[in-house]
Amino acid sequence: MDFHLDALLNLPYITVESCIQQEQGVLLKLRCLNEQSDYPHCQHPSHEIHQNRPGLIRDLSVFGQLTQLQVPRRQCYCGNCQRYFTECLSFVDWERRHTQRYEEHLDQQVQSSSMEQVSRMENLSWDQVQGVFMHRFSQKKNRLGGRKATGP
């Protein structure tokens, strides 16, 4: 659509097809630029897209307006494994409703205020903010838990 929107969005292999101003904010309809997807288990490339079910993902606000991304969730077929799989996107964790950068933003806000204040500022429920906080906490814990202690 517009190179400037693609550059501002800054998501790998993604382009903005359209930008729609809605009452509650901005909706950006996205399209994947890559022609194939690798099956996560065998890393075999698949060119066969079985179906596409777009989903809404919350992203950082743009110019003070709530921003949602209509993200293509492509289901592909792996000829090597004879299985269907949903393409993984690098900017959103599996089965999450927010981009990684938005979840990081919420996590930073909770560190400096409270979940209740963040839920009001971001127009989210307290449970949604807590879910993001707990998800980020478990990710940090897994990263730190995987490290070996070093020393004498």
XYZ file of N, CA, C and O in Angstrom, residues 57-61 66-67 91 97-109 118 121-124 129 132 136:
116
model
N -4.968 -8.379 16.270
C -3.905 -8.325 17.262
C -3.732 -6.862 17.663
O -3.670 -5.978 16.810
N -3.630 -6.613 18.955
C -3.424 -5.237 19.437
C -1.946 -4.893 19.345
O -1.080 -5.697 19.655
N -1.663 -3.675 18.905
C -0.295 -3.189 18.802
C -0.181 -1.861 19.554
O -1.176 -1.349 20.071
N 1.011 -1.317 19.583
C 1.220 -0.017 20.209
C 0.308 1.023 19.566
O 0.043 0.963 18.365
N -0.136 1.964 20.354
C -1.000 3.029 19.846
C -0.248 3.901 18.858
O 0.959 4.099 18.986
N -5.899 3.834 19.682
C -5.810 2.382 19.781
C -5.544 1.817 18.392
O -6.173 2.236 17.422
N -4.591 0.900 18.289
C -4.226 0.334 16.996
C -4.378 -1.169 17.015
O -3.853 -1.845 17.902
N 6.637 -11.577 15.316
C 6.306 -10.424 16.144
C 5.160 -10.667 17.127
O 4.789 -9.780 17.892
N -2.837 -12.324 21.800
C -3.703 -11.338 21.145
C -3.042 -9.963 21.044
O -3.699 -8.985 20.709
N -1.746 -9.892 21.397
C -1.009 -8.635 21.366
C 0.363 -8.875 20.736
O 0.913 -9.957 20.862
N 0.906 -7.843 20.087
C 2.260 -7.974 19.566
C 3.229 -8.048 20.747
O 2.913 -7.606 21.858
N 4.409 -8.597 20.495
C 5.425 -8.692 21.546
C 5.804 -7.305 22.049
O 5.971 -7.109 23.258
N 5.907 -6.335 21.149
C 6.299 -4.994 21.582
C 5.214 -4.336 22.429
O 5.504 -3.563 23.342
N 3.939 -4.631 22.148
C 2.862 -4.080 22.977
C 2.887 -4.726 24.360
O 2.722 -4.045 25.372
N 3.125 -6.031 24.411
C 3.210 -6.703 25.709
C 4.401 -6.192 26.514
O 4.317 -6.032 27.727
N 5.502 -5.914 25.839
C 6.670 -5.340 26.519
C 6.324 -3.951 27.073
O 6.693 -3.609 28.195
N 5.600 -3.166 26.294
C 5.147 -1.838 26.714
C 4.269 -1.939 27.966
O 4.464 -1.194 28.932
N 3.322 -2.872 27.960
C 2.455 -3.058 29.137
C 3.271 -3.480 30.351
O 3.054 -2.976 31.462
N 4.213 -4.387 30.149
C 5.066 -4.871 31.236
C 5.845 -3.709 31.851
O 5.919 -3.580 33.072
N 6.397 -2.843 31.035
C 7.147 -1.685 31.535
C 6.238 -0.728 32.291
O 6.630 -0.172 33.326
N 5.013 -0.554 31.807
C 4.070 0.332 32.504
C 3.691 -0.235 33.871
O 3.595 0.509 34.835
N -2.793 0.693 34.603
C -2.477 0.334 33.226
C -3.739 -0.118 32.501
O -3.969 0.254 31.350
N -5.639 3.029 31.582
C -4.969 3.827 30.543
C -5.043 3.150 29.173
O -5.171 3.812 28.154
N -4.946 1.818 29.149
C -4.894 1.079 27.885
C -6.246 0.534 27.444
O -6.345 -0.158 26.435
N -7.293 0.798 28.248
C -8.637 0.310 27.940
C -8.668 -1.215 27.828
O -9.218 -1.783 26.889
N -8.028 -1.858 28.803
C -8.001 -3.319 28.901
C -8.585 -3.718 30.245
O -8.608 -2.915 31.185
N -4.417 -7.427 31.524
C -3.105 -6.885 31.922
C -2.357 -7.905 32.767
O -1.162 -8.138 32.564
N -0.952 -10.659 30.523
C 0.259 -10.228 29.817
C 1.443 -10.222 30.784
O 2.527 -10.710 30.462
N 4.772 -12.563 30.380
C 6.120 -11.978 30.291
C 7.002 -12.486 31.439
O 8.174 -12.777 31.241
